[in-house]
XYZ file of C-alpha atoms in Angstrom:
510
model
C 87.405 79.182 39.987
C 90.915 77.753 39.093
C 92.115 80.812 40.420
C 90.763 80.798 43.695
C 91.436 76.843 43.708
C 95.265 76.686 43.308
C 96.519 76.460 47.008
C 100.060 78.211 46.567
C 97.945 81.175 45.705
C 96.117 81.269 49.027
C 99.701 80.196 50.972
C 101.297 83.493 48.757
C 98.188 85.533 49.816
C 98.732 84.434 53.472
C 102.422 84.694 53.472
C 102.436 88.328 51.994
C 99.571 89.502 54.437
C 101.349 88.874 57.562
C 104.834 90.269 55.869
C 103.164 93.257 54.864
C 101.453 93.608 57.993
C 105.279 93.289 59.722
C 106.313 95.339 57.596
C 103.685 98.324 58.212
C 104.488 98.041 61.933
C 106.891 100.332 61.431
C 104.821 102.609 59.393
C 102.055 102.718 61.647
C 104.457 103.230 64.894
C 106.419 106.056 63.326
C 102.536 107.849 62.130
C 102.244 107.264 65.831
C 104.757 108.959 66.893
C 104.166 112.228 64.577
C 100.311 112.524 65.288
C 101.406 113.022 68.470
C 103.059 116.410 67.670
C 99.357 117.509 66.357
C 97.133 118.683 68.783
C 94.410 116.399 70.209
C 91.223 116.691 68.199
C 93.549 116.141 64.892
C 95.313 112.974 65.632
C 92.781 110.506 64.566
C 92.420 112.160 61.383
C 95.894 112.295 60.293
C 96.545 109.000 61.715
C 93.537 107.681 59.072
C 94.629 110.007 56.248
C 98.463 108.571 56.315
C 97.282 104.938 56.429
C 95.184 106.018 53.769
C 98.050 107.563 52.044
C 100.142 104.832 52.292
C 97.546 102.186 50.907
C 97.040 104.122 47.895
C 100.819 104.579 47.262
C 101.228 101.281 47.621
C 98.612 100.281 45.306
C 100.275 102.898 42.964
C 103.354 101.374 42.920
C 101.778 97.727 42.470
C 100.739 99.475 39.270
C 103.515 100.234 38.265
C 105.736 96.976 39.184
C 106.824 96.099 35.928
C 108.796 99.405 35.896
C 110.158 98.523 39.694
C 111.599 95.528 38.295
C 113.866 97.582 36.049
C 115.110 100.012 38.364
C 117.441 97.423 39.008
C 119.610 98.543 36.350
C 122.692 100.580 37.213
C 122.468 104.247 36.938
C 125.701 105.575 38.464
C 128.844 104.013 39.357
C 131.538 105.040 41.393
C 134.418 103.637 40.995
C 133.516 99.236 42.032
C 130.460 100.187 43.376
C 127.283 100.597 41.067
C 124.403 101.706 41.911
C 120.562 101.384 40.627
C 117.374 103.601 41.322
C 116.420 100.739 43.677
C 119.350 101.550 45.646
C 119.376 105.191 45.574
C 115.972 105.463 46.664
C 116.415 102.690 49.866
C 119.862 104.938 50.522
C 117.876 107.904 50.700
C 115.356 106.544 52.443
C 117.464 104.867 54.970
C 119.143 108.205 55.369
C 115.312 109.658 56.118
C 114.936 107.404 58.705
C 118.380 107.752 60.714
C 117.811 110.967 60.989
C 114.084 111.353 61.936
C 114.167 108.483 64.662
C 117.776 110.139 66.097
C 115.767 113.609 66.135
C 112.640 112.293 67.824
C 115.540 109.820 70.570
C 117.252 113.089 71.468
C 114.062 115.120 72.373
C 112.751 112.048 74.309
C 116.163 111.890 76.090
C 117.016 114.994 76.730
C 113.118 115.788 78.029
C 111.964 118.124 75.824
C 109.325 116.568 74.482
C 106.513 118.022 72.620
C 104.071 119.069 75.120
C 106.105 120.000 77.524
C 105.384 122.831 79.855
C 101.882 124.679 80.262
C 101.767 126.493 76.401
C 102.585 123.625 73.873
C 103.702 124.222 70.673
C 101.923 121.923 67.851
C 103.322 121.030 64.484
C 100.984 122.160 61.495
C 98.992 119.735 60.379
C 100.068 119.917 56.632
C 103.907 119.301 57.945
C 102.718 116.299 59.771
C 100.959 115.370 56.603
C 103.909 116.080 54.169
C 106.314 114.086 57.076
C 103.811 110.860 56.716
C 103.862 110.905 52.841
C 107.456 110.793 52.992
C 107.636 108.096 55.270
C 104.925 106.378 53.526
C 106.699 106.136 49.872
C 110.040 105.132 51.549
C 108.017 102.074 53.593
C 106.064 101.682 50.652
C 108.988 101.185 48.351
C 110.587 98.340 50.586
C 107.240 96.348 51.125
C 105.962 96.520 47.448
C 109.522 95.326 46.509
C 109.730 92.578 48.851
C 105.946 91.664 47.656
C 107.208 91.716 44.008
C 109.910 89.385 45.079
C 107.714 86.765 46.801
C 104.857 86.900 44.505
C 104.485 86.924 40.666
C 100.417 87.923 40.381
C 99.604 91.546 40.488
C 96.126 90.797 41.938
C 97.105 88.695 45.119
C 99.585 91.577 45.703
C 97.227 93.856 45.955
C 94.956 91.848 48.110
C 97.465 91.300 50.048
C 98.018 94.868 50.764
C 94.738 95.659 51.485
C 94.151 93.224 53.693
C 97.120 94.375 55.442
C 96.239 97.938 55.536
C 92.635 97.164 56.736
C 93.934 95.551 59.673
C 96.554 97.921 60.753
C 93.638 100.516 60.268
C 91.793 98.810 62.426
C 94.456 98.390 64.915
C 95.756 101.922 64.286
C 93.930 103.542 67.850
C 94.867 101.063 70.182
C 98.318 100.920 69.076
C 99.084 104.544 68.830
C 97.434 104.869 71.979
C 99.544 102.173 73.736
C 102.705 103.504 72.358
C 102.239 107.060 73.867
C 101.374 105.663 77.092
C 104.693 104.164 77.864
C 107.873 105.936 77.037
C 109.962 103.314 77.253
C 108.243 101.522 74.187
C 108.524 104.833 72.321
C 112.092 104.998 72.712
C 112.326 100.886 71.550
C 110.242 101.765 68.264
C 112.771 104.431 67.359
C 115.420 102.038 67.852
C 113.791 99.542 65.705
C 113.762 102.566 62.987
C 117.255 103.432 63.706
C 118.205 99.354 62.633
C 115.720 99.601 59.900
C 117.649 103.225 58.187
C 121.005 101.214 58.305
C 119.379 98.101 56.972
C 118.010 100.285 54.333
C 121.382 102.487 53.392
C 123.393 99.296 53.826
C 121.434 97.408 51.452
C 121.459 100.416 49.163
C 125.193 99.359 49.028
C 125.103 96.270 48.197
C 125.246 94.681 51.540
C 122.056 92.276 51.462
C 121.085 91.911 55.710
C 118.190 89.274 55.518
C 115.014 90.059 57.034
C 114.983 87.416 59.557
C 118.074 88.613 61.518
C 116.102 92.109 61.743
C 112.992 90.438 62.898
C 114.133 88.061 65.319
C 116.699 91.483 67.043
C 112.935 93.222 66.806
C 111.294 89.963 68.218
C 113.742 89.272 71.014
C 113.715 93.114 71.838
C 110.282 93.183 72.449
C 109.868 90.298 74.252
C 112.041 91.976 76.646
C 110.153 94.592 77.183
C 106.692 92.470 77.574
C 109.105 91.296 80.379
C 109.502 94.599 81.831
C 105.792 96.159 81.396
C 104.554 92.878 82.672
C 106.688 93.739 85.978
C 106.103 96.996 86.465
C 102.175 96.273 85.886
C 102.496 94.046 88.797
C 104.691 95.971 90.735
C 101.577 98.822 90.505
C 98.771 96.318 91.151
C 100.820 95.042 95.081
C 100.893 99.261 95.516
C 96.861 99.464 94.582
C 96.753 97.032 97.416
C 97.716 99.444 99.987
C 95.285 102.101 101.282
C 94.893 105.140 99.341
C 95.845 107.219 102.747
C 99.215 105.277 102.792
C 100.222 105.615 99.061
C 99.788 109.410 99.262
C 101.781 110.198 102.533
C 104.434 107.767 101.276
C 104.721 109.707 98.122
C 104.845 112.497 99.779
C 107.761 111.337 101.867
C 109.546 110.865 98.745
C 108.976 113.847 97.452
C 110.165 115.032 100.430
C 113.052 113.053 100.587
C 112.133 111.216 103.643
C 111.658 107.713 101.944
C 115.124 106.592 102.391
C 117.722 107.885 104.888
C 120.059 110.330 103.555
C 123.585 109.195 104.146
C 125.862 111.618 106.076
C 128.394 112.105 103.225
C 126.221 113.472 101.137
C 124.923 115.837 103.679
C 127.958 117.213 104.142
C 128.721 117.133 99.611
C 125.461 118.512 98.903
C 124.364 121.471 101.128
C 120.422 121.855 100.901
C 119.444 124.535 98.674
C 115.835 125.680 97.600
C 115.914 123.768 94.334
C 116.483 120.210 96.129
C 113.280 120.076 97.867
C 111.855 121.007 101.088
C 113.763 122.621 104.175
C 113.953 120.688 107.561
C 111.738 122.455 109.228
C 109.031 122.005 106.250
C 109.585 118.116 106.028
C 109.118 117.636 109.450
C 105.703 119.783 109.364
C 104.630 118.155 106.082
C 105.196 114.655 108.209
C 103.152 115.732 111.107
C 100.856 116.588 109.524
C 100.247 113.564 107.356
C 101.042 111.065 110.335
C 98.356 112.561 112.592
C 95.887 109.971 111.163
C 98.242 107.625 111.888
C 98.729 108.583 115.764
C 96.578 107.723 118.580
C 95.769 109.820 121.082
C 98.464 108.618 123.332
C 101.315 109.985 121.188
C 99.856 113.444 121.629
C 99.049 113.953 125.501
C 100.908 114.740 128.193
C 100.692 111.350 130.453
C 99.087 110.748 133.822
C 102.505 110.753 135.493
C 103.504 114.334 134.362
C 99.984 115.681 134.709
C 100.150 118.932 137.147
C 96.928 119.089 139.082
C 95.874 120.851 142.527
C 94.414 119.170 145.525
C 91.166 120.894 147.656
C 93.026 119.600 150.912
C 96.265 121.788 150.310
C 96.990 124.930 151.990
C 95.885 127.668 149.860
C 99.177 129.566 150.724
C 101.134 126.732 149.140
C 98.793 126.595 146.089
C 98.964 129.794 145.316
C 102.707 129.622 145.480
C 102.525 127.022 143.170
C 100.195 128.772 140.688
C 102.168 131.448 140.350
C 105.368 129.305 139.684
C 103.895 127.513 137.125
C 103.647 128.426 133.063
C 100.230 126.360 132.935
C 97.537 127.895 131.958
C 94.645 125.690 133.449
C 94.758 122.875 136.440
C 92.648 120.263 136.796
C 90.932 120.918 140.452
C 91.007 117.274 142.531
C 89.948 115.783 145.843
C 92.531 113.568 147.125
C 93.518 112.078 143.578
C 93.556 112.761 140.305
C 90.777 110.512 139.192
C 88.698 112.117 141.935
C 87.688 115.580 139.063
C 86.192 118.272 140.533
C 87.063 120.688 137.560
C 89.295 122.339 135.414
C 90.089 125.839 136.504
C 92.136 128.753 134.479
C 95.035 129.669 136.118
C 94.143 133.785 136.684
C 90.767 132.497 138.023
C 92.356 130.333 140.575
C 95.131 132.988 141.368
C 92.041 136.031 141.784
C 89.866 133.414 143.643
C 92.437 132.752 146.265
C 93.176 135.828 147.048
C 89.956 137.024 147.501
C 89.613 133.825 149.900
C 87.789 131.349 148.216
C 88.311 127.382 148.614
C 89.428 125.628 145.783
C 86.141 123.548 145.767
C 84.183 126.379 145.504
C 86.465 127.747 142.331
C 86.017 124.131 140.373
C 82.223 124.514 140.811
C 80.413 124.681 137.381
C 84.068 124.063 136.037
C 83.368 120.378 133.781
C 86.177 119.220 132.497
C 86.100 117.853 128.549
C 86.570 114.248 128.643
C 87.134 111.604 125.679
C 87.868 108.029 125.554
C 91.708 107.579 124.649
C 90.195 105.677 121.614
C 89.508 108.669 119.922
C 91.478 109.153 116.828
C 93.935 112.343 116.507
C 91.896 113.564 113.914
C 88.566 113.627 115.525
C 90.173 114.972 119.051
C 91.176 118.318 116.470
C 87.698 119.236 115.822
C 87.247 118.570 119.837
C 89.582 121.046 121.025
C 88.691 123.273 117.904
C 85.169 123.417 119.955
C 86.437 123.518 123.054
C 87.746 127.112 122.883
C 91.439 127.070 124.112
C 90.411 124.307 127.300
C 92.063 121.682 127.774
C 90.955 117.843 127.431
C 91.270 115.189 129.297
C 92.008 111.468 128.574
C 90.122 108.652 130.378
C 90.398 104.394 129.629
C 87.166 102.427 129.360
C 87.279 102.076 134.006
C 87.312 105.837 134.154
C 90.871 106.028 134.468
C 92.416 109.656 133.847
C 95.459 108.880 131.518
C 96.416 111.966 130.642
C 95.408 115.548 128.880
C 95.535 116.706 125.819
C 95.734 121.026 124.953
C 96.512 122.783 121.605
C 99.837 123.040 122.432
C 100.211 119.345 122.067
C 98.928 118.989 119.049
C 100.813 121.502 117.561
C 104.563 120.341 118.641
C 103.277 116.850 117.110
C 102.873 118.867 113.917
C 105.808 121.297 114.197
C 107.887 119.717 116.781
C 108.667 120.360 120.422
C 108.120 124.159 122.430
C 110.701 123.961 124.820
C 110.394 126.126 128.084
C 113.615 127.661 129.932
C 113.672 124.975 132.321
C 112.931 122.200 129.634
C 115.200 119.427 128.120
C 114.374 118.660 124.682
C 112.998 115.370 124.152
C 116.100 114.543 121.726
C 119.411 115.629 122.054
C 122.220 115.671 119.618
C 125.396 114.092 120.503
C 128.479 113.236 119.116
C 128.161 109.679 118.653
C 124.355 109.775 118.247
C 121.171 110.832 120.746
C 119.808 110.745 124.002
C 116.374 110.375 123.946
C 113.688 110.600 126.824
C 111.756 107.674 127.170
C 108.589 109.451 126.634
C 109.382 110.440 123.387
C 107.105 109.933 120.723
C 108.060 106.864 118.314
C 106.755 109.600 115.444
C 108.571 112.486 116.401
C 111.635 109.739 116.806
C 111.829 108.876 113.730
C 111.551 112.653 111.970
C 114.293 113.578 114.106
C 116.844 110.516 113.325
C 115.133 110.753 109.480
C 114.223 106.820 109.673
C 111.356 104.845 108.730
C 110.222 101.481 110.648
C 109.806 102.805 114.475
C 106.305 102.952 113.906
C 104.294 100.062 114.235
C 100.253 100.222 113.663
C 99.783 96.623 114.919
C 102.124 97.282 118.170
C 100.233 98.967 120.857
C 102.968 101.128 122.028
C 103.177 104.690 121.220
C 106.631 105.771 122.875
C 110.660 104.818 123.222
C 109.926 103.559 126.438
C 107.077 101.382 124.952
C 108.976 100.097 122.428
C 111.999 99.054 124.539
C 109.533 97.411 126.897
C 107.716 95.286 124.897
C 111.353 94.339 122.839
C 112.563 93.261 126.464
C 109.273 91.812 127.831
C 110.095 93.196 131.436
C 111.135 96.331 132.801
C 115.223 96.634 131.529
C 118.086 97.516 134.187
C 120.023 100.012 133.274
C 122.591 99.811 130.911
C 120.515 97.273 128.854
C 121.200 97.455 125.445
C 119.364 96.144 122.448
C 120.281 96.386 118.874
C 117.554 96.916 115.746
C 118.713 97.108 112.305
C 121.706 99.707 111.807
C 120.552 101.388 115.711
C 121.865 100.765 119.157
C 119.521 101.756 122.390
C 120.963 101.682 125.438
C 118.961 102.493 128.739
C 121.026 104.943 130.552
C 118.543 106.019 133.607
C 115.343 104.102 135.084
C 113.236 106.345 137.207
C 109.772 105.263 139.173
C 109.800 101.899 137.382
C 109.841 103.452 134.449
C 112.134 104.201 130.912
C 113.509 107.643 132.322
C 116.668 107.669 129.250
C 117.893 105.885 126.366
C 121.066 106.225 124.122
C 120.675 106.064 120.591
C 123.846 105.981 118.983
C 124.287 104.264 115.148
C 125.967 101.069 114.988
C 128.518 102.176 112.314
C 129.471 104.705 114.891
């Protein structure tokens, strides 16, 4: 009872059990590390065997402390310097540890790392083994000596250790588990091992560094990188906040090399090759394809004003004229205006009908036309036309208003990009100084071409250049009105039918 009475031996017990617990850190980190090299289903049992291993070579050499105490002695001398089997054994040690911990930084850093590639390669589970027991005499060694320094009974010693041990057993899993989760903390442990081999071969010289300098570098060190997990555990919780849809195209835009602009210089530095991602053509694809749930139905249909349509009243000579002048394939059939649908009518049809003297009115007959809301969603118009079987669709508001049409073609030069016919200007063309852009041009398509992000708006009802330059004005813009957005200039260069007809786009750097 006077034993378990006096309080210095319950502040000794304390003290020792969180030293030896500091010092097993790095025991247990660098077991982590190694299990790793075994495969899977043998990592928990190594990692318990080496703890294991270690506690009973500890207890060993508790045993045997009376004979630690003398290996103080010298045993070799060289010249000034002498040397004991204390210090040979923390200089080989030491050694041990510089060189395991700079082995294991330069496969981290140079990325080959152990399971690497589809076929990994596992260490044997007996040289894992035979690695721990090393590690665990030289740890061993410096704990049970710093032990024998601090305490003088043998039996609060070895309490003290397996107290220690039991609670970095306990702790083993979720440790080693944390540690190969984040890399970065993987390379910091080896570093600590890296200060902890000198510490070791310089005291094996003679050159006494005290604990506490080591443990406050360690402490400092890892607050640090509390710091920096703590961040980048944020910075992934404001991304979770984002719809799933979003994080996955943007990714993709990375990956693609689309999330930031490419500056010109190294454009010209570093001509594209097959190993630096995709081609052009594939990005802009890739991007259509992954905006299209994005898009409304507006950014994909050829608008009232450019809709080419016949009208019953019209000389048959004259439409047939027109018919045959014309690449379209179908024409909505009307009666004085275009909201006035009789039908849509396939262009042979029409052309065979009128010849064989039939009235437009009578060719529409029986001729429906498919008609959705310009609500719909891009996505769900796909499986429309998919049904429809190569018609076209057309594109009314909530009054019964025709706004426009919609055919496969569309939708595949918003995935691909524009099908230009002989007569056609592209919607973007190159200049020296920078573009000129139709006004109709899709904001989208806009900003594949000039390979920059922020065009596109979802809480801005516009889908177009004109659009855009309309509501940034707030009236209709004479031209030659110029407005300036981040590192673009637009200038309107034609109006047309009280409408955008051309804009300039030229950089401002330019």
């Amino acid at each position: 009872m006077e034993f378990l009475m006096d309080p210095s031996i319950w502040a000794g017990l304390l003290t020792l059990v969180i030293l030896e617990i500091v010092l097993g850190i790095d025991n247990l980190v660098f077991i982590a590390i190694l299990v790793k090299k075994l495969p899977p289903h043998q990592r928990d049992r190594a990692r318990i065997i080496g703890l294991s291993l270690a506690l009973i070579m500890r207890l060993g050499l508790l045993s045997l402390v009376s004979w630690l105490v003398t290996l103080t002695r010298p045993l070799l001398t060289l010249g000034e310097l002498s040397f004991s089997g204390r210090d040979l054994i923390l200089m080989a040690g030491g050694f041990f540890l510089l060189f395991k911990a700079t082995m294991e930084l330069h496969e981290r850093l140079e990325g080959k790392l152990h399971e690497a590639g589809t076929s990994v390669a596992y260490a044997g589970f007996g040289v894992v083994i035979a690695q721990i027991l090393v590690l665990d005499a030289v740890f061993s060694l410096d704990s049970i000596i710093t032990a024998v320094g601090m305490v003088d009974n043998l039996a609060v010693m070895m309490i003290a250790v397996v107290l220690a041990m039991v609670v970095m057993l306990v702790a083993s899993k979720p440790l080693t588990e944390f540690v190969n989760a984040h890399p970065t903390v993987v390379v910091l442990c080896l570093s600590f091992l890296l200060m902890i081999g000198f510490s070791l071969v310089a005291e094996g010289f003679g050159l006494h560094i005290p604990k506490g300098y080591l443990y406050a570098a360690i402490g400092f060190s890892i607050l640090i990188e509390f710091l920096n997990q703590l961040a980048k555990r944020n910075s992934q919780k404001a991304e979770a906040r984002l719809p799933l849809r979003e994080r996955t195209t943007q990714a993709i835009f990375n990956l693609m090399g689309g999330g930031k602009r490419v500056e010109e210089e190294a454009i010209e530095t570093q001509p594209q090759t097959r190993e630096q991602g995709f081609a052009e053509e594939e990005r802009h694809m890739i991007s259509g394809v992954l905006s299209l749930a994005e898009r409304s139905i507006r950014t994909v249909m050829t608008p009232r004003a450019d809709i080419v349509w016949l009208d019953v009243t019209d000389d048959p000579e004259l439409v047939l004229e027109e018919l045959m002048a014309s690449s379209h394939s179908q024409f909505p059939v009307c009666e004085g205006e275009l909201d006035n649908l009789l039908g849509v009518v396939r262009s042979k049809e029409l052309v065979a009908g009128l010849k064989e003297g039939k009235a437009l009115a009578e060719l529409a007959h029986n001729q429906d036309p498919i008609i959705v809301p310009d609500s719909i969603s891009v996505i769900r118009l796909l499986s429309i036309l998919r049904e429809a079987r190569g018609n076209l669709v057309l594109v009314n508001d909530e009054f019964g208003t025709v706004q426009g049409l919609v055919t496969p073609h569309d939708l595949l030069e918003a995935i691909v990009g524009e099908f230009l016919d002989e007569d056609e200007i592209p919607e973007v063309l190159a200049q020296e100084d920078g573009w000129l852009v139709k006004g109709s041009t899709d904001l989208h398509y806009l900003e594949q071409v000039l390979a920059r992000k922020g065009l596109v708006d979802p809480d801005n009802d516009y889908a177009t250049l004109a659009g855009m330059l309309l509501a940034w004005s707030g009236q209709l813009p004479e031209p030659g009105a110029v407005f300036e957005r981040e590192d673009l200039r637009f200038e309107v260069t034609e109006v047309e039918d009280f409408r955008i007809a051309q804009v300039r786009i030229t950089p401002l750097t330019a």
